[in-house]
Coordinates of C-alpha atoms and ligand atoms in Angstrom, one line a residue:
M183 CA 72.7 -131.7 -202.5
P184 CA 72.1 -132.7 -205.8
G185 CA 69.5 -135.6 -205.3
K186 CA 67.7 -137.9 -207.2
I187 CA 65.0 -136.6 -209.7
L188 CA 62.0 -138.0 -211.2
V189 CA 60.7 -136.0 -213.9
T190 CA 57.2 -137.2 -215.6
G191 CA 56.9 -136.1 -219.5
G192 CA 60.8 -136.0 -219.2
A193 CA 60.8 -137.0 -222.7
G194 CA 58.7 -133.6 -224.4
Y195 CA 59.7 -130.4 -224.8
I196 CA 60.6 -128.6 -221.9
G197 CA 60.9 -131.9 -220.4
S198 CA 63.7 -133.2 -222.2
H199 CA 65.9 -129.2 -221.7
T200 CA 65.3 -129.5 -218.5
T201 CA 66.3 -133.0 -218.1
L202 CA 69.8 -132.2 -219.7
L203 CA 70.1 -128.9 -217.0
L204 CA 69.5 -132.0 -214.1
L205 CA 72.2 -133.3 -215.3
E206 CA 74.8 -130.7 -215.8
A207 CA 73.3 -129.2 -212.3
G208 CA 75.1 -133.0 -210.5
Y209 CA 71.1 -134.6 -210.0
Q210 CA 70.7 -138.1 -211.5
V211 CA 66.8 -138.3 -213.1
V212 CA 64.5 -141.0 -213.2
V213 CA 62.1 -140.2 -216.1
V214 CA 58.3 -141.9 -216.4
D215 CA 56.6 -141.0 -220.4
N216 CA 54.0 -142.8 -222.1
L217 CA 56.0 -141.2 -225.8
S218 CA 52.7 -140.1 -226.7
N219 CA 53.5 -137.0 -227.6
S220 CA 57.4 -137.2 -227.7
S221 CA 59.9 -139.8 -229.3
L222 CA 62.8 -141.9 -226.4
E223 CA 65.2 -140.3 -229.3
S224 CA 64.8 -137.0 -227.9
L225 CA 67.1 -138.6 -224.3
R226 CA 69.2 -140.9 -226.3
R227 CA 70.2 -137.3 -227.2
V228 CA 70.1 -135.9 -223.9
E229 CA 72.5 -138.5 -222.6
N230 CA 74.8 -137.3 -225.6
L231 CA 75.6 -134.1 -224.8
T232 CA 76.2 -134.6 -220.6
G233 CA 77.7 -137.7 -221.5
K234 CA 75.2 -139.1 -218.0
E235 CA 72.6 -141.5 -218.0
V236 CA 69.1 -141.3 -218.1
V237 CA 67.3 -143.8 -216.8
F238 CA 63.6 -144.2 -218.2
Y239 CA 60.7 -145.7 -217.9
K240 CA 56.9 -145.7 -220.7
A241 CA 54.7 -145.3 -218.1
D242 CA 51.7 -143.5 -217.9
I243 CA 51.3 -141.6 -214.7
R244 CA 47.6 -142.8 -214.2
E245 CA 49.1 -146.2 -214.1
K246 CA 49.8 -146.3 -210.2
D247 CA 51.5 -149.7 -210.1
K248 CA 54.1 -148.7 -212.4
L249 CA 55.1 -145.7 -210.2
I250 CA 54.8 -147.4 -206.4
S251 CA 57.5 -149.7 -208.3
I252 CA 59.3 -147.0 -209.7
F253 CA 59.4 -145.3 -206.2
E254 CA 60.6 -148.5 -203.9
E255 CA 62.6 -148.8 -207.0
H256 CA 64.2 -145.3 -206.7
Q257 CA 64.7 -142.6 -203.9
I258 CA 63.1 -139.9 -205.6
D259 CA 63.7 -136.4 -203.9
G260 CA 61.5 -134.7 -205.8
V261 CA 59.6 -134.2 -209.0
V262 CA 59.6 -131.8 -211.7
H263 CA 56.3 -132.8 -213.1
F264 CA 55.6 -132.1 -217.4
A265 CA 53.4 -134.9 -218.3
G266 CA 49.9 -134.6 -219.2
L267 CA 48.0 -133.3 -223.1
K268 CA 48.3 -129.2 -223.8
A269 CA 46.2 -128.7 -226.8
V270 CA 43.9 -125.7 -226.7
G271 CA 41.7 -127.0 -229.5
E272 CA 41.4 -130.9 -229.3
S273 CA 40.8 -130.2 -225.4
T274 CA 37.5 -128.9 -226.0
Q275 CA 36.7 -132.1 -228.7
I276 CA 38.1 -134.8 -226.1
P277 CA 37.9 -133.5 -222.4
L278 CA 37.3 -136.0 -220.5
E279 CA 40.6 -137.1 -222.1
Y280 CA 41.9 -133.8 -220.6
Y281 CA 40.9 -134.1 -217.5
E282 CA 41.7 -137.6 -216.5
Q283 CA 45.3 -137.6 -218.3
N284 CA 45.8 -133.9 -216.6
V285 CA 43.7 -133.6 -213.6
Y286 CA 43.9 -137.9 -212.7
G287 CA 46.9 -138.3 -213.7
T288 CA 48.4 -136.0 -211.5
V289 CA 46.3 -136.9 -208.7
S290 CA 47.3 -140.4 -209.0
L291 CA 51.6 -138.9 -208.4
L292 CA 50.8 -137.6 -205.8
K293 CA 49.4 -140.0 -204.2
V294 CA 51.9 -142.3 -205.1
M295 CA 54.6 -139.7 -203.4
Q296 CA 52.8 -139.3 -200.6
Q297 CA 52.9 -143.6 -199.6
F298 CA 56.6 -142.4 -200.0
N299 CA 56.7 -139.7 -198.4
C300 CA 58.1 -137.7 -201.3
L301 CA 56.5 -134.4 -200.4
R302 CA 58.5 -131.8 -202.9
I303 CA 56.7 -131.0 -206.7
V304 CA 57.2 -129.3 -209.4
F305 CA 54.2 -127.9 -211.7
S306 CA 54.1 -127.1 -215.4
S307 CA 51.1 -125.2 -215.3
S308 CA 50.6 -121.9 -217.5
A309 CA 50.1 -118.5 -218.1
T310 CA 46.7 -119.7 -219.6
V311 CA 45.3 -119.8 -215.6
Y312 CA 45.2 -116.0 -216.0
G313 CA 43.0 -116.1 -218.9
D314 CA 42.0 -112.8 -220.7
P315 CA 44.0 -110.4 -218.2
A316 CA 42.8 -106.1 -217.3
T317 CA 46.0 -105.0 -217.6
V318 CA 49.6 -106.1 -218.0
P319 CA 52.3 -107.1 -216.7
I320 CA 50.6 -110.0 -215.4
T321 CA 51.7 -110.6 -211.6
E322 CA 51.4 -113.6 -209.8
D323 CA 48.0 -112.2 -207.7
F324 CA 45.9 -111.5 -211.1
P325 CA 42.3 -113.3 -211.3
V326 CA 42.7 -117.1 -212.4
S327 CA 40.3 -118.3 -214.8
A328 CA 39.5 -120.4 -217.6
T329 CA 37.7 -120.6 -221.2
N330 CA 38.7 -124.4 -222.7
P331 CA 38.7 -127.6 -220.5
Y332 CA 43.2 -127.5 -220.1
G333 CA 43.0 -124.8 -219.2
R334 CA 41.1 -125.7 -216.5
S335 CA 42.5 -129.2 -215.7
K336 CA 45.7 -126.2 -215.0
L337 CA 43.3 -124.8 -212.6
Y338 CA 41.7 -127.6 -210.9
I339 CA 45.5 -129.1 -210.8
E340 CA 47.3 -125.5 -208.7
E341 CA 44.1 -125.8 -206.5
I342 CA 44.6 -129.8 -205.5
M343 CA 47.7 -128.7 -204.9
R344 CA 47.3 -126.1 -202.5
D345 CA 44.3 -128.6 -200.7
L346 CA 46.9 -130.7 -199.9
A347 CA 49.2 -128.7 -198.4
I348 CA 46.9 -127.6 -196.1
S349 CA 45.9 -130.6 -195.0
N350 CA 50.3 -131.9 -194.3
D351 CA 52.0 -128.8 -194.2
A352 CA 55.0 -131.0 -194.8
W353 CA 54.8 -130.4 -198.2
N354 CA 56.6 -128.2 -200.3
I355 CA 54.8 -127.7 -203.8
I356 CA 56.3 -125.1 -206.4
L357 CA 53.6 -123.7 -209.4
L358 CA 55.2 -121.6 -212.1
R359 CA 53.1 -120.6 -214.7
Y360 CA 54.7 -120.5 -218.2
F361 CA 53.5 -118.0 -220.9
N362 CA 55.3 -118.7 -224.5
P363 CA 58.6 -121.0 -224.1
I364 CA 60.1 -121.5 -227.5
G365 CA 63.4 -122.1 -229.1
A366 CA 65.7 -124.8 -229.1
H367 CA 68.9 -125.8 -227.5
D368 CA 72.0 -124.4 -228.6
S369 CA 73.8 -127.3 -229.6
G370 CA 70.7 -128.4 -232.3
Q371 CA 69.9 -131.6 -231.0
I372 CA 67.3 -131.0 -229.3
G373 CA 64.6 -129.1 -229.5
E374 CA 60.2 -129.1 -230.3
D375 CA 59.1 -131.3 -232.3
P376 CA 54.9 -131.3 -232.2
Q377 CA 52.9 -134.0 -234.1
G378 CA 50.7 -132.9 -237.0
I379 CA 49.6 -129.1 -237.7
P380 CA 51.7 -127.0 -235.0
N381 CA 49.0 -125.2 -232.7
N382 CA 51.3 -122.6 -232.0
L383 CA 53.4 -119.4 -234.0
M384 CA 56.8 -120.3 -233.3
P385 CA 56.9 -123.8 -234.5
Y386 CA 54.6 -122.8 -237.5
I387 CA 56.9 -120.0 -238.7
S388 CA 59.8 -122.2 -238.3
Q389 CA 58.2 -124.7 -240.5
V390 CA 57.2 -122.5 -243.3
A391 CA 60.8 -121.0 -243.1
V392 CA 62.2 -124.3 -243.9
G393 CA 59.6 -125.1 -246.3
K394 CA 57.1 -127.6 -244.8
R395 CA 53.9 -125.5 -245.3
D396 CA 53.6 -122.5 -247.2
K397 CA 51.8 -119.7 -245.4
L398 CA 52.2 -118.5 -242.0
S399 CA 48.1 -117.4 -240.9
V400 CA 47.9 -114.8 -238.7
F401 CA 45.2 -114.9 -237.2
G402 CA 44.1 -111.5 -236.9
G403 CA 45.6 -108.1 -237.5
D404 CA 43.0 -105.3 -235.5
Y405 CA 43.8 -106.0 -231.8
P406 CA 44.2 -102.5 -229.7
T407 CA 48.3 -103.9 -229.8
I408 CA 51.3 -101.6 -231.9
D409 CA 50.9 -104.0 -235.3
G410 CA 47.8 -105.2 -234.6
T411 CA 48.5 -108.5 -234.3
G412 CA 48.8 -110.6 -230.6
V413 CA 51.5 -109.9 -228.4
R414 CA 53.1 -112.8 -226.8
D415 CA 56.1 -113.3 -224.2
Y416 CA 58.1 -115.5 -225.9
I417 CA 61.1 -117.4 -223.4
H418 CA 63.6 -119.3 -224.3
V419 CA 63.1 -123.3 -223.2
V420 CA 66.7 -123.2 -221.8
D421 CA 65.9 -120.6 -219.1
L422 CA 62.7 -122.0 -218.4
S423 CA 64.2 -124.9 -217.5
D424 CA 66.8 -123.2 -215.2
A425 CA 64.0 -121.9 -213.5
H426 CA 63.6 -125.7 -212.8
V427 CA 66.6 -126.1 -211.6
K428 CA 66.6 -123.6 -209.5
A429 CA 63.2 -124.4 -208.2
I430 CA 64.0 -128.2 -207.4
Q431 CA 67.5 -126.4 -205.8
K432 CA 65.2 -124.2 -203.3
I433 CA 62.2 -125.8 -203.0
E434 CA 62.8 -127.8 -198.9
S435 CA 63.1 -123.7 -198.1
L436 CA 59.7 -122.8 -199.6
N437 CA 57.4 -124.3 -197.4
G438 CA 53.5 -124.6 -198.4
V439 CA 52.4 -123.7 -202.3
S440 CA 54.5 -121.1 -203.6
T441 CA 53.8 -119.9 -208.1
F442 CA 56.2 -118.3 -209.8
N443 CA 55.3 -116.2 -213.1
L444 CA 57.8 -117.5 -216.5
G445 CA 58.8 -114.9 -218.8
T446 CA 60.8 -112.1 -219.9
G447 CA 58.8 -108.8 -219.2
K448 CA 58.4 -108.4 -222.5
G449 CA 56.3 -108.5 -224.8
Y450 CA 56.4 -109.1 -229.0
S451 CA 53.6 -108.7 -231.4
V452 CA 52.9 -112.1 -234.4
L453 CA 54.6 -109.8 -237.1
Q454 CA 58.0 -108.4 -235.0
M455 CA 58.3 -112.5 -234.0
V456 CA 58.2 -112.5 -238.6
D457 CA 60.5 -110.1 -239.2
A458 CA 62.7 -111.3 -236.3
F459 CA 62.5 -115.0 -237.3
K460 CA 63.5 -113.3 -241.5
E461 CA 66.6 -111.6 -239.7
G462 CA 67.3 -114.6 -237.7
A463 CA 66.8 -116.8 -240.2
G464 CA 67.7 -115.3 -243.6
K465 CA 64.2 -116.6 -244.9
A466 CA 60.9 -114.8 -246.2
V467 CA 58.5 -115.9 -243.9
P468 CA 55.1 -115.5 -246.2
Y469 CA 51.9 -115.2 -243.7
E470 CA 48.7 -114.1 -244.4
I471 CA 46.1 -112.0 -242.1
V472 CA 43.0 -113.9 -241.6
E473 CA 40.3 -114.0 -238.8
R474 CA 40.9 -114.2 -235.1
R475 CA 41.8 -117.8 -233.4
P476 CA 38.0 -118.0 -231.3
G477 CA 39.6 -117.3 -227.6
D478 CA 43.0 -115.4 -228.2
I479 CA 43.2 -112.7 -226.8
A480 CA 45.0 -109.4 -227.4
E481 CA 48.0 -108.8 -225.7
C482 CA 49.5 -110.8 -222.6
W483 CA 53.6 -110.2 -220.2
A484 CA 54.0 -111.8 -216.6
D485 CA 55.7 -109.8 -214.5
A486 CA 58.4 -111.9 -213.1
S487 CA 60.2 -109.9 -210.8
L488 CA 58.8 -112.7 -208.4
A489 CA 60.4 -115.6 -209.5
E490 CA 64.5 -113.2 -209.9
K491 CA 63.7 -112.1 -206.1
I492 CA 62.8 -116.1 -204.6
L493 CA 64.3 -118.6 -206.7
G494 CA 66.9 -115.8 -207.1
W495 CA 66.2 -116.7 -211.2
K496 CA 65.4 -114.6 -214.7
A497 CA 65.3 -115.1 -218.2
S498 CA 68.9 -114.2 -220.1
R499 CA 68.4 -115.1 -223.4
G500 CA 66.7 -112.5 -225.9
L501 CA 64.5 -113.0 -229.3
Q502 CA 66.9 -113.4 -231.4
E503 CA 68.8 -115.2 -229.5
M504 CA 65.5 -117.8 -229.1
V505 CA 64.9 -117.4 -233.5
N506 CA 68.4 -118.6 -233.8
D507 CA 68.1 -121.4 -232.2
T508 CA 64.4 -122.5 -233.3
W509 CA 66.4 -122.2 -237.0
R510 CA 69.4 -124.8 -235.7
W511 CA 66.8 -126.9 -234.5
Q512 CA 64.6 -126.8 -237.3
S513 CA 67.3 -126.7 -240.6
S514 CA 68.6 -129.5 -239.3
N515 CA 66.1 -131.5 -238.0
P516 CA 63.3 -130.2 -240.6
N517 CA 61.6 -134.0 -239.8
G518 CA 62.0 -133.4 -235.9
Y519 CA 63.4 -137.4 -234.5
K520 CA 62.2 -138.8 -237.4
N521 CA 65.2 -139.6 -239.1
Ligands
NAD1206 P1 55.3 -132.0 -224.3 O1 53.7 -132.7 -224.9 O2 56.5 -131.9 -226.0 O3 55.7 -133.0 -223.2 C1 54.8 -134.0 -222.4 C2 55.2 -135.7 -222.3 O4 54.5 -136.3 -221.1 C3 55.3 -135.8 -223.4 O5 56.6 -137.3 -224.0 C4 54.1 -137.1 -223.0 O6 54.5 -138.5 -223.7 C5 54.2 -137.2 -221.9 N1 52.7 -137.2 -221.4 C6 51.4 -137.0 -222.1 N2 50.7 -137.7 -221.3 C7 50.5 -138.5 -219.9 C8 50.5 -139.4 -219.4 N3 49.3 -140.1 -219.3 N4 51.3 -140.6 -219.0 C9 52.8 -140.5 -218.9 N5 53.6 -139.7 -219.8 C10 53.0 -138.4 -220.1 O7 55.2 -131.3 -224.0 P2 55.8 -129.8 -223.6 O8 54.9 -128.4 -225.0 O9 57.0 -130.0 -222.7 O10 55.1 -129.1 -222.2 C11 55.2 -129.9 -220.8 C12 53.6 -129.4 -220.0 O11 54.0 -128.4 -219.7 C13 52.4 -129.8 -219.7 O12 51.9 -129.6 -218.5 C14 52.1 -128.7 -220.8 O13 50.2 -128.4 -220.4 C15 52.8 -127.2 -219.5 N6 52.0 -126.2 -220.1 C16 53.4 -125.8 -221.5 C17 53.1 -125.4 -222.9 C18 54.3 -124.7 -223.4 O14 53.8 -124.1 -224.3 N7 54.9 -125.9 -224.0 C19 53.1 -123.2 -221.9 C20 52.2 -123.5 -220.9 C21 52.1 -124.8 -220.2
UD1_1207 C1 48.8 -121.0 -226.1 C2 47.8 -121.5 -226.2 C3 47.6 -121.4 -224.5 C4 49.2 -121.9 -224.0 C5 50.4 -120.5 -224.7 C6 51.3 -121.2 -224.1 C7 45.8 -121.8 -227.2 C8 44.7 -121.2 -227.8 N1 46.0 -121.3 -226.3 O1 48.8 -119.7 -225.8 O2 46.8 -122.3 -223.4 O3 49.2 -121.2 -221.9 O4 50.0 -120.9 -225.9 O5 52.4 -122.0 -224.4 O6 46.7 -122.7 -227.6 N2 49.2 -117.2 -234.2 C9 49.3 -116.8 -235.3 N3 49.2 -118.0 -236.3 C10 49.2 -119.3 -236.4 C11 50.4 -119.7 -234.3 C12 49.6 -118.2 -233.8 O7 48.3 -115.5 -235.5 O8 49.4 -120.4 -236.8 C13 49.4 -116.4 -232.9 C14 47.9 -115.8 -231.6 O9 46.9 -115.1 -232.3 C15 49.0 -115.0 -230.8 C16 50.2 -115.6 -231.2 O10 50.8 -116.4 -232.5 O11 48.5 -114.5 -231.0 C17 50.9 -117.1 -229.7 O12 50.2 -118.3 -230.3 P1 50.5 -119.3 -230.1 O13 51.7 -119.7 -230.3 O14 49.5 -120.0 -230.5 O15 50.3 -119.2 -228.2 P2 48.6 -118.9 -226.8 O16 48.3 -118.4 -227.7 O17 49.8 -117.6 -226.2

């Protein structure tokens, strides 16, 4: 039976889409976000799209007192935990900030959950925990490793949650390892709104297409892939968000820690993405092949059959839908949520 879900980082890219789907599924949603990488406008639009209210607290997950007062005010049935920092390059420059916000912030949240005997959490992990996989597709039992502080923070959090489940078998913990989320809600009202120069491929391509940037730098043309450029498993953000709703619906029946890959099982190269964008948006995307980006891997895609078997979830949106929805969001909101 639907209840009340706390979504940390709910004003962000994946959090706002998940909040929308949780509301549509009948849950009440309380969002905690410090707005360090998002704007409240995303949640205002979620309210408009659903006709339902989002209870919002501007707070940092490191602020235990604030979390305690939120748990005192609301009977929380489960937590979906997105809040944290996510830029790989930045994490190598300011690692302590990543460990404090991601690792300490999560510990702070877990302590408050424990205090209120709220023992159900769905956590945003990442395919980055597989490092450079020996083969593809990747299953959840592949060895894990990290090459940067961001990835290490995700691995530490996974381990901390495993320790917690050992300490008390009443915990229900779901670790979701995302492959590459792209796309936007098909209304074009909410989407990804990166601050400054985008680090990731899809927001960069769409900013080139909309005329905000001159050309795409393709990082490496000599990988052992179909056309020499990097291959990734891009997944529509609405499919990804839907997996969180399914996880919350199933969490009570999954004791201890469960880990799932969230991807489509298909890989596309950078140049295939450029072509798909040209087709979907009708815009050429000028590009230049440059040096490889340090730390990048050649190819990576998921075996997501465990999520299908256990959660009853499978990605249903294809590449063209991802591109079309990205473009609808980008072209109708060229400056993101500003204006
Ligand atoms: P995002 O930056 O849009 O969302 C994160 C949200 O958390 C933002 O609204 C930000 O303001 C908030 N936040 C950050 N630190 C906080 C803190 N200390 N206290 C309270 N709020 C805080 O990012 P996203 O793309 O929506 O990613 C959500 C989660 O998914 C992150 O944990 C990220 O590491 C993980 N993830 C993302 C991707 C991706 O490619 N987008 C891939 C794998 C995993
Ligand atoms: C990034 C993160 C990774 C995270 C993943 C999922 C980095 C280094 N890694 O990986 O931790 O788990 O997102 O969200 O940020 N590309 C270009 N030009 C660009 C941008 C990207 O050619 O301007 C290429 C990359 O080399 C790669 C592909 O596009 O082959 C996808 O890149 P990106 O969107 O950054 O995702 P990942 O590298 O998979």
